[in-house]
Tab-separated table of C-alpha atoms and ligand atoms in Angstrom:
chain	number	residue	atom	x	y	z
B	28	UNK	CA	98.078	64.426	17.658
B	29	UNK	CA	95.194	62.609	19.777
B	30	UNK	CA	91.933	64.611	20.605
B	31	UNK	CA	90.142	63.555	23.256
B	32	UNK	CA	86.295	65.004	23.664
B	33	UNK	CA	84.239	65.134	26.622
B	34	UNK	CA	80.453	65.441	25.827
B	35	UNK	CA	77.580	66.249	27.562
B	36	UNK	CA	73.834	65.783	26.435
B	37	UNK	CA	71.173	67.036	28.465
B	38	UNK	CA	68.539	67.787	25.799
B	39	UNK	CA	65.093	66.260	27.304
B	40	UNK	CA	64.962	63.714	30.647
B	41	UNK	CA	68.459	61.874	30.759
B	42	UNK	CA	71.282	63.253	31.751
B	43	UNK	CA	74.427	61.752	29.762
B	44	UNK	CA	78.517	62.316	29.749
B	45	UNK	CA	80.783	61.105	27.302
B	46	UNK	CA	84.384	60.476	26.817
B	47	UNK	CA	86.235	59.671	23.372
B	48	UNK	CA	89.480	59.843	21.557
B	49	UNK	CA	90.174	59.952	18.113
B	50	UNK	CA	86.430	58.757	17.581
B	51	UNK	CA	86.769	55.586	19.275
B	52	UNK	CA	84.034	55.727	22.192
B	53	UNK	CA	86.004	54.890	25.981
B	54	UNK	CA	82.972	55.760	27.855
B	55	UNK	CA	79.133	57.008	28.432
B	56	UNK	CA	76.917	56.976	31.206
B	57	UNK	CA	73.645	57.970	31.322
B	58	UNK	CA	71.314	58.859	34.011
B	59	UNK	CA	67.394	58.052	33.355
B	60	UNK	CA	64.809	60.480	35.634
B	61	UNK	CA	62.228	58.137	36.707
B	62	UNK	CA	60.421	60.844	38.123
B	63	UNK	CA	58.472	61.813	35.413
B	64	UNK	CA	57.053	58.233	35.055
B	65	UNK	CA	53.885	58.963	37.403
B	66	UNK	CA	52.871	62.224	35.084
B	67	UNK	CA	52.704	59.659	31.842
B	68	UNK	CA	55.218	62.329	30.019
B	69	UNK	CA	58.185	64.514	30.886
B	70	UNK	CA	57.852	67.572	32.867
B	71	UNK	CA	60.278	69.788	32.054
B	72	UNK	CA	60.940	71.653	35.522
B	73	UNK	CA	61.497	68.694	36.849
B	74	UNK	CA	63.730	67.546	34.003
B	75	UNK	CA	66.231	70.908	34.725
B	76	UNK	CA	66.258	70.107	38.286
B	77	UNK	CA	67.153	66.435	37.346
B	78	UNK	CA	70.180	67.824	35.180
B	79	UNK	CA	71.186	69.963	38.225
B	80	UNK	CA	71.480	67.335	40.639
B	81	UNK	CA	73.035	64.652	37.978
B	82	UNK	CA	75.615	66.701	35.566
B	83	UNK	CA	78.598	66.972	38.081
B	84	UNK	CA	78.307	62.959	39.160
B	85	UNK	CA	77.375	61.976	35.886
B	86	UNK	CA	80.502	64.146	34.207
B	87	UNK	CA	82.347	62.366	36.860
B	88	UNK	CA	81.441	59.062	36.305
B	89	UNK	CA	82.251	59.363	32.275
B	90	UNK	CA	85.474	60.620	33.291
B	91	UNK	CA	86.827	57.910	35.635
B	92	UNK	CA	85.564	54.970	33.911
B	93	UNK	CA	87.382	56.389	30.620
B	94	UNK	CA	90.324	57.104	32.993
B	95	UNK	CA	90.592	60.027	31.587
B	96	UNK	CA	91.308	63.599	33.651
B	97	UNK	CA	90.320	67.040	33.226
B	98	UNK	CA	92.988	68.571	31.939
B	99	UNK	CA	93.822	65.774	29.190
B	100	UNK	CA	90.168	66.975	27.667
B	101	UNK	CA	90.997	69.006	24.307
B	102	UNK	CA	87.388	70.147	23.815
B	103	UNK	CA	84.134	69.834	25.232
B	104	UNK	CA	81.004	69.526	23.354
B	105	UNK	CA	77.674	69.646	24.209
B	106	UNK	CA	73.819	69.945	22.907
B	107	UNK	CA	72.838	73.233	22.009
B	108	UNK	CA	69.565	72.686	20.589
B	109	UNK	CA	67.188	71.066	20.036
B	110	UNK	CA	65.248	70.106	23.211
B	111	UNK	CA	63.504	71.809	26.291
B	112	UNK	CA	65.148	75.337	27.239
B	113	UNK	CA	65.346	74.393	30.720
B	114	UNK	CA	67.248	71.151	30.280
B	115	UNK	CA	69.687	72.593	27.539
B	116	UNK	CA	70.771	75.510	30.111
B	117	UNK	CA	72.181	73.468	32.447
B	118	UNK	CA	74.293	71.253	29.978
B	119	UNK	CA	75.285	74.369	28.017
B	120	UNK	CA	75.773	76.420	30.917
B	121	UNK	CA	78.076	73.357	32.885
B	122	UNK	CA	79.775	72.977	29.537
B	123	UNK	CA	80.773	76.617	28.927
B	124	UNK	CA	82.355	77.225	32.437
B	125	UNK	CA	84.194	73.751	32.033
B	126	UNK	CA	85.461	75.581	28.851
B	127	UNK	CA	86.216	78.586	30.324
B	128	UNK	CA	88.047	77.050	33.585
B	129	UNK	CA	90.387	74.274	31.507
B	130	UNK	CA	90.535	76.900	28.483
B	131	UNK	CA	89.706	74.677	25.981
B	132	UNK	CA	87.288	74.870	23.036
B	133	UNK	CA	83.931	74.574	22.993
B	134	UNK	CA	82.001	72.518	20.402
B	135	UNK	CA	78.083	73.527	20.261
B	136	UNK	CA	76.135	70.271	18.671
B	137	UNK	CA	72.800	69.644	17.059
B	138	UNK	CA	71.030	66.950	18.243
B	139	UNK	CA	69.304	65.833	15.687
B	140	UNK	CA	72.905	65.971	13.572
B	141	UNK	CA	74.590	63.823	16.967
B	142	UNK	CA	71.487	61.209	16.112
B	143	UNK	CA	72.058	60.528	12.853
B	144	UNK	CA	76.223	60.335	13.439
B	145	UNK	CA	75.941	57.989	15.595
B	146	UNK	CA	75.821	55.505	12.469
B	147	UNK	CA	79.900	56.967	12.529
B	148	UNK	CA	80.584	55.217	16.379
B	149	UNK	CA	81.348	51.459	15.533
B	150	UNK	CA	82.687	49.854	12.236
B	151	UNK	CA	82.099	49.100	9.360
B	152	UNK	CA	80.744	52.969	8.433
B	153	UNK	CA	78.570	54.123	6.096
B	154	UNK	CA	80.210	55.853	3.191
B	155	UNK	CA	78.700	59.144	2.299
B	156	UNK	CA	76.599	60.345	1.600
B	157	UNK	CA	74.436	57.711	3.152
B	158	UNK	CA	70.734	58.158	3.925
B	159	UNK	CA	69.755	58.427	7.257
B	160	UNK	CA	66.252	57.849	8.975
B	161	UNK	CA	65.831	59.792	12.616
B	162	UNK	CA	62.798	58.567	14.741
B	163	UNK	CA	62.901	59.854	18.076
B	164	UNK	CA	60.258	60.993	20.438
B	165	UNK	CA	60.448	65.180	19.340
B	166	UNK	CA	61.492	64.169	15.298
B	167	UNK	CA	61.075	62.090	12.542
B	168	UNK	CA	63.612	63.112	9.493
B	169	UNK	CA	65.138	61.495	6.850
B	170	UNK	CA	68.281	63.085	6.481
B	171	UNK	CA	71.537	62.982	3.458
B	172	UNK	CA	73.990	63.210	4.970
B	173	UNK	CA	77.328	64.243	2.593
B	174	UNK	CA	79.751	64.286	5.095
B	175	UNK	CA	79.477	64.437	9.135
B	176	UNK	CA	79.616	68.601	8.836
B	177	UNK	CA	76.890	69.033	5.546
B	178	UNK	CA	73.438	67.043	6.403
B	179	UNK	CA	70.282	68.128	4.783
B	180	UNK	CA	66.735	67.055	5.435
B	181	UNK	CA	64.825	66.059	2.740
B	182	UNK	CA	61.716	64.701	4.352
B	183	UNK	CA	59.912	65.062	7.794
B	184	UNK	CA	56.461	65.091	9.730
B	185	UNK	CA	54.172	67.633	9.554
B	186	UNK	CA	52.392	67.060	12.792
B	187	UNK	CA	53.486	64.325	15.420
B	188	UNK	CA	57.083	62.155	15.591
B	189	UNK	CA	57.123	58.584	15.395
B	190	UNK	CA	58.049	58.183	18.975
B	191	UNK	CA	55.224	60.236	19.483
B	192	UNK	CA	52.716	58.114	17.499
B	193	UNK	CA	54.078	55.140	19.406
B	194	UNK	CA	53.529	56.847	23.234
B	195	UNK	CA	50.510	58.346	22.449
B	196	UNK	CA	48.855	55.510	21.239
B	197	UNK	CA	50.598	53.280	24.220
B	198	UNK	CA	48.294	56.039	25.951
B	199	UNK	CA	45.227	55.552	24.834
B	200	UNK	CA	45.777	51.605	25.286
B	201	UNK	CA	46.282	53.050	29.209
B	202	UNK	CA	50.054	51.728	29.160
B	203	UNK	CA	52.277	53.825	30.927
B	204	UNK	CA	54.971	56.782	29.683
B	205	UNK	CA	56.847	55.867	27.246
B	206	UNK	CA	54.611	53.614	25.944
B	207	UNK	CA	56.933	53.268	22.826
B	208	UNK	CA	59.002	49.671	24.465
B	209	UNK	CA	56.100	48.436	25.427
B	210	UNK	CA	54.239	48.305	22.516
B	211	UNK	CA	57.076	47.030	21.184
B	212	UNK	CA	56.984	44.063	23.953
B	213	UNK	CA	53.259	43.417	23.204
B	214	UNK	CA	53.702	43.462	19.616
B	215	UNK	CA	56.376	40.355	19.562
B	216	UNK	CA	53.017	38.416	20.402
B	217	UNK	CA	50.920	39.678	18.469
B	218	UNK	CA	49.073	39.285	14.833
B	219	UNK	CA	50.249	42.218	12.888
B	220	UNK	CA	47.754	41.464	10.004
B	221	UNK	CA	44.361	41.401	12.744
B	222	UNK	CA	43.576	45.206	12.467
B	223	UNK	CA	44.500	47.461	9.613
B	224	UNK	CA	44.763	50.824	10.591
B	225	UNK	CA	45.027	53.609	7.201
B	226	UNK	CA	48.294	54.590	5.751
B	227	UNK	CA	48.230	58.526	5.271
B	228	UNK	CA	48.368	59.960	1.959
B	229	UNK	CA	50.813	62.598	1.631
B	230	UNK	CA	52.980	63.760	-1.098
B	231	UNK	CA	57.114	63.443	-0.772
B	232	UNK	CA	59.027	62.265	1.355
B	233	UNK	CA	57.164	63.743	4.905
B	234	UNK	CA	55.250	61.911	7.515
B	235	UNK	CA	52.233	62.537	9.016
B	236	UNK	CA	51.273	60.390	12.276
B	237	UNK	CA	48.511	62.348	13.709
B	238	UNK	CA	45.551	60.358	11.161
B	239	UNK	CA	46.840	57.497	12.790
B	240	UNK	CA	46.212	58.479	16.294
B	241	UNK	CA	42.846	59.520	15.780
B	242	UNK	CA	41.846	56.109	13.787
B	243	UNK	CA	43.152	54.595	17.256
B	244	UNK	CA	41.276	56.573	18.997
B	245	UNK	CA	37.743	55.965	17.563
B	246	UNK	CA	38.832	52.066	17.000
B	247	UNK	CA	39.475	52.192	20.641
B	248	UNK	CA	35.929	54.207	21.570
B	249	UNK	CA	33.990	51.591	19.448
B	250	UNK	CA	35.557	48.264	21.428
B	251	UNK	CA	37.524	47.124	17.949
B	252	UNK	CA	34.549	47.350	15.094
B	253	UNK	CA	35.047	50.747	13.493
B	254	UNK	CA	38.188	52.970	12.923
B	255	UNK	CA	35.772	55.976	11.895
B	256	UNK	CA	33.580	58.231	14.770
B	257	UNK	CA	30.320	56.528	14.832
B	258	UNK	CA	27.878	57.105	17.934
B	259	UNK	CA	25.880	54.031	17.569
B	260	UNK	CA	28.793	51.914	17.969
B	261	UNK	CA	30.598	53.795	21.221
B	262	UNK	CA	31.542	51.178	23.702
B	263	UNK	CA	31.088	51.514	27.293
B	264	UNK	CA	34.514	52.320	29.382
B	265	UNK	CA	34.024	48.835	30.210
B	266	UNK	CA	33.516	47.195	27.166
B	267	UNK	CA	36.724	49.175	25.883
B	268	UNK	CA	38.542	47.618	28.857
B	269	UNK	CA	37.680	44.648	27.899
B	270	UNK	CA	38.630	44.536	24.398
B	271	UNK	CA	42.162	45.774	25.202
B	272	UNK	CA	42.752	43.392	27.388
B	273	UNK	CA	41.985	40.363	25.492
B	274	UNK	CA	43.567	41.720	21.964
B	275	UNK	CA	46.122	44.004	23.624
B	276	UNK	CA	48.793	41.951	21.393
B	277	UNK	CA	47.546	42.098	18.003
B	278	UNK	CA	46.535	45.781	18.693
B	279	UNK	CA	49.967	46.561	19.558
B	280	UNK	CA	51.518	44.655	16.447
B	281	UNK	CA	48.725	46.017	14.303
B	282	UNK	CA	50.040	49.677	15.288
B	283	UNK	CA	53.628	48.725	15.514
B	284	UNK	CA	53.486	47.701	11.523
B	285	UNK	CA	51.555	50.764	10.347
B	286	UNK	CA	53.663	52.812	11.947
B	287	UNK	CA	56.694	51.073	10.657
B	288	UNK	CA	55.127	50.508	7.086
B	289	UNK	CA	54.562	54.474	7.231
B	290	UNK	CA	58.768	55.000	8.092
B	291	UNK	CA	59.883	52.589	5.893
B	292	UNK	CA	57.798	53.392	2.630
B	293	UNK	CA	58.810	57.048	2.380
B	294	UNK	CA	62.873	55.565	3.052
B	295	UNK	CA	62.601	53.305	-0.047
B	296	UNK	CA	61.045	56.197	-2.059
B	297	UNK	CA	64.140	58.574	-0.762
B	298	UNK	CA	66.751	55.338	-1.419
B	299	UNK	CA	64.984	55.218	-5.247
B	300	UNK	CA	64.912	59.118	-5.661
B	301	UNK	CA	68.484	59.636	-4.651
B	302	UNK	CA	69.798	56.576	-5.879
B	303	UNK	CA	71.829	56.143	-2.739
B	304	UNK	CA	72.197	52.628	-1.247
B	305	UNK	CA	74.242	53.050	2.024
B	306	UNK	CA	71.148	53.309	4.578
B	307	UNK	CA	70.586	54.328	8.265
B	308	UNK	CA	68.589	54.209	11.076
B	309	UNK	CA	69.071	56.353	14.436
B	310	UNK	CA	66.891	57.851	17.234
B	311	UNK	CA	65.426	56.149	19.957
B	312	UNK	CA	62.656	54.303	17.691
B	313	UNK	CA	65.280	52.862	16.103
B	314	UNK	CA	65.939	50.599	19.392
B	315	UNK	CA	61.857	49.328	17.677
B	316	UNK	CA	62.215	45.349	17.203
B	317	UNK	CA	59.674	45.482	14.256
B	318	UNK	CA	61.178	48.514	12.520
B	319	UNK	CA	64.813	46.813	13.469
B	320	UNK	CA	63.723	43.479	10.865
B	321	UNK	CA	61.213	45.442	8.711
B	322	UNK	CA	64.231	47.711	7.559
B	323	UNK	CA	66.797	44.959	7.294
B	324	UNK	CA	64.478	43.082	5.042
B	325	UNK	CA	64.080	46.010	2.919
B	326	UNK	CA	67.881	46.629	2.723
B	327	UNK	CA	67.849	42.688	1.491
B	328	UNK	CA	65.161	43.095	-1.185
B	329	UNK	CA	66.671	46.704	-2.259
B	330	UNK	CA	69.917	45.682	-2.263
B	331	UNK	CA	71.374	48.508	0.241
B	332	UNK	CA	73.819	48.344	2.805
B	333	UNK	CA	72.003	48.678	6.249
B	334	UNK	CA	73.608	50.588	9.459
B	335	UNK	CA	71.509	50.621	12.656
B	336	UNK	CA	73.537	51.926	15.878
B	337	UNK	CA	74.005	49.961	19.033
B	338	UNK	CA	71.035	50.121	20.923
B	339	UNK	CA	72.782	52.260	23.650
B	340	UNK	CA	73.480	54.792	21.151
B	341	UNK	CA	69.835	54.699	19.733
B	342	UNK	CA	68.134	56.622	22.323
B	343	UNK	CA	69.721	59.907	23.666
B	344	UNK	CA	73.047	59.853	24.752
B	345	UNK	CA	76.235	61.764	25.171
B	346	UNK	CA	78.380	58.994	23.026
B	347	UNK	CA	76.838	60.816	20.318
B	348	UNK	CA	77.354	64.203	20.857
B	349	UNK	CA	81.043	63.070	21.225
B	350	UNK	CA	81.317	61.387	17.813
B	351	UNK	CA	79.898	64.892	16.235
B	352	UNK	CA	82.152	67.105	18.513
B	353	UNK	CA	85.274	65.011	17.118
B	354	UNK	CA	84.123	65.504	13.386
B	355	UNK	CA	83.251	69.165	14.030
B	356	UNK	CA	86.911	69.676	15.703
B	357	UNK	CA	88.797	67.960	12.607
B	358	UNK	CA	86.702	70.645	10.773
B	359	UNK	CA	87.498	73.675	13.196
B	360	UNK	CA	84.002	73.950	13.854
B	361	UNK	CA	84.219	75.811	17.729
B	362	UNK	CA	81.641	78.123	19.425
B	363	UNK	CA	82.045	80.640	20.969
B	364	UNK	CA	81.693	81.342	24.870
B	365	UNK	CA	78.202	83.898	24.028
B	366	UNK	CA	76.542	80.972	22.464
B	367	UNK	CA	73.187	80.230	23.629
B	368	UNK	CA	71.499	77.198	24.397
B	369	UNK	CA	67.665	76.982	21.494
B	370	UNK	CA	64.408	75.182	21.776
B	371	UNK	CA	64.294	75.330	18.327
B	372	UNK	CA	67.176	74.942	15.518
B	373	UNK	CA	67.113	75.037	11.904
B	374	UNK	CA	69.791	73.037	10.508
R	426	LIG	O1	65.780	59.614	20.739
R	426	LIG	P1	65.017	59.471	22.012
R	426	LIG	O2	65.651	58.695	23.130
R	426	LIG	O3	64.640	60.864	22.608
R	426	LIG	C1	64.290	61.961	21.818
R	426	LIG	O4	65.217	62.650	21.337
R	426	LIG	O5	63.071	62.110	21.623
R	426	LIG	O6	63.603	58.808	21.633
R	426	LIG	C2	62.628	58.545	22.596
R	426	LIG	C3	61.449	57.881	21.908
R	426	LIG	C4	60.223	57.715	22.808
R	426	LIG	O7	59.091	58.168	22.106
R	426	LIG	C5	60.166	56.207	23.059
R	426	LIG	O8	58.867	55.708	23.268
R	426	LIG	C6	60.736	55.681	21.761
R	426	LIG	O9	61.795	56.548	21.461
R	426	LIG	N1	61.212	54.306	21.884
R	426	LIG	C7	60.613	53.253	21.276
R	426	LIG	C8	61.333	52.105	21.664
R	426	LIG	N2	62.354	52.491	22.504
R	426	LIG	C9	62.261	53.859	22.615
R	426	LIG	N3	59.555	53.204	20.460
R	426	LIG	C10	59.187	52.002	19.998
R	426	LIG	N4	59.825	50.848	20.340
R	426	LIG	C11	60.889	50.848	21.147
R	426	LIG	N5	61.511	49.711	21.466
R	427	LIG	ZN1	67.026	62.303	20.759
């Protein structure tokens, strides 16, 4: 028998709806808020009123471009956690009366689980378990996954994300929110090699991204010729200016391959300490040009088989959440109407 899911995603600042049967995708729309753009990060009030007005036109719109109707839904899933409280409500809230008014099952999904699935949407699959590193703006994991239902982390930050690391340094450069694509423009031009900022040192497989910010930060304060505090050296606002402006490429690429050297050293020591050799990327970073090559080179030298998703699928998205509610239906995996929308969620 077919299943058919419709999914909705409303975890941060776009509001997405998603049809699919039997795990093939037949549509997802997503609508962007814009207006957070002017406050250089998202405000989360503003978000939840965003997902107010958009969910029932979005829904809509993933509906009739599937051609798909209400009652030929079997199940609808939708984010649970995690994410801001405010914009989870009003997916988890629209999703639970859609349940209870068609009387079909509801399918409660963890983001950070719908990331790294989406690796499942398109052929050819990885086979599990596969290895699976999530950059987005909130997370940076690396993640085994044994089977779409059993994932386990086995390495993450201890302070900021990577998409993080990317828009706060975009920041300081005075680019605009997220700063993450356009460092990624800037960097296409850029020398990588022209400033080397320091790679942390921490034990494992975690991430740290906040040593990174800082070195930025005092590179930035002394106009390019010091990545330590030093008072002699502090530039004048317009000497700083300056120096962004006529290096603002190889400053972006010079960030854009630590950053990406940071990722993609703690995945090959993961691929070598698990011996696994089927290899993923998802999250929103993941749409990165640089880390895009730097981790297909990798898979060439290592010998692994690479999977990176489509970029639509990369950053959030109800497509997603759609794959994961089909996998967690095969396994009878259904919430229940009382089940509340978290912040926060352990896997
Ligand atoms: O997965 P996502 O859409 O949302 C979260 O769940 O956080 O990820 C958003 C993050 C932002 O930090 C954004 O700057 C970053 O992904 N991002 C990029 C690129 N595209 C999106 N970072 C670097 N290069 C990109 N091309
Ligand atoms: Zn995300």
């Amino acid at each position: 028998m077919s299943v058919t899911i419709l999914a909705i995603e409303s975890s941060c600042d776009e509001t997405s709806a998603a049809v699919c049967t039997d795990g093939k995708i037949l549509s997802n729309f997503i609508a962007n808020q814009s207006v957070h753009e002017k406050y250089g990060g998202v405000v989360p009030e503003l978000a939840s009123r965003a997902h107010a007005q958009n969910i029932v036109p979005v829904v809509d719109t993933a509906l009739s471009s599937a051609n798909c109707s209400l009652p030929s839904v079997d199940a609808i899933a939708f984010t649970q956690a995690p994410g801001l409280i405010g914009s989870l409500l009003v997916g988890a809230q629209f999703a639970k009366s859609l349940s209870l008014a068609l009387n079909k099952p509801l399918i409660a999904v963890h983001h950070m689980q719908a990331h790294v699935l989406a690796n499942l949407i398109a052929d050819p699959k990885p086979s599990f378990p596969f290895l699976c590193l999530t950059v987005s703006g909130g997370h940076t994991q690396i993640v085994i996954c044994e089977s779409p239902t059993q994932l386990r982390v086995i390495g993450e930050t201890i302070d900021d994300a990577a998409g993080e690391a990317f828009d706060k340094s975009a920041k300081l450069l005075g680019l605009p929110y997220p700063g993450g694509p356009l460092i990624d423009k800037y960097a296409k031009e850029g020398n990588p090699d022209r400033f080397q900022f320091p790679e942390p040192r921490i034990p494992g497989l975690d991430f740290s991204f906040s040593g990174l910010k800082t070195s930025i930060l005092y590179f930035l304060q002394n106009a390019g010729t010091s990545l330590v505090y030093k008072e002699e050296f502090r530039a004048s606002e317009q000497e700083r200016y300056q120096f962004i402006q006529e290096n603002l490429n190889d400053i972006c690429a010079s960030i854009q391959q630590r950053i990406v050297t940071i990722l993609l050293h703690k995945l090959r020591k993961a691929a070598q300490e698990t011996g696994i050799r089927d290899i993923c990327l998802a999250g929103g970073v993941s749409a990165n040009s640089g880390l895009r090559k730097a981790f297909e080179e990798m898979g060439k030298q290592q010998g692994w088989r690479t999977f990176i998703p489509a970029f639509q699928y990369c950053t959030d998205n109800a497509a997603m959440i759609a794959i994961t509610g089909y996998y967690k239906y095969q396994a009878g995996q259904f919430a229940g109407l009382d089940i509340e929308a978290s912040a926060r969620a352990e896997w």
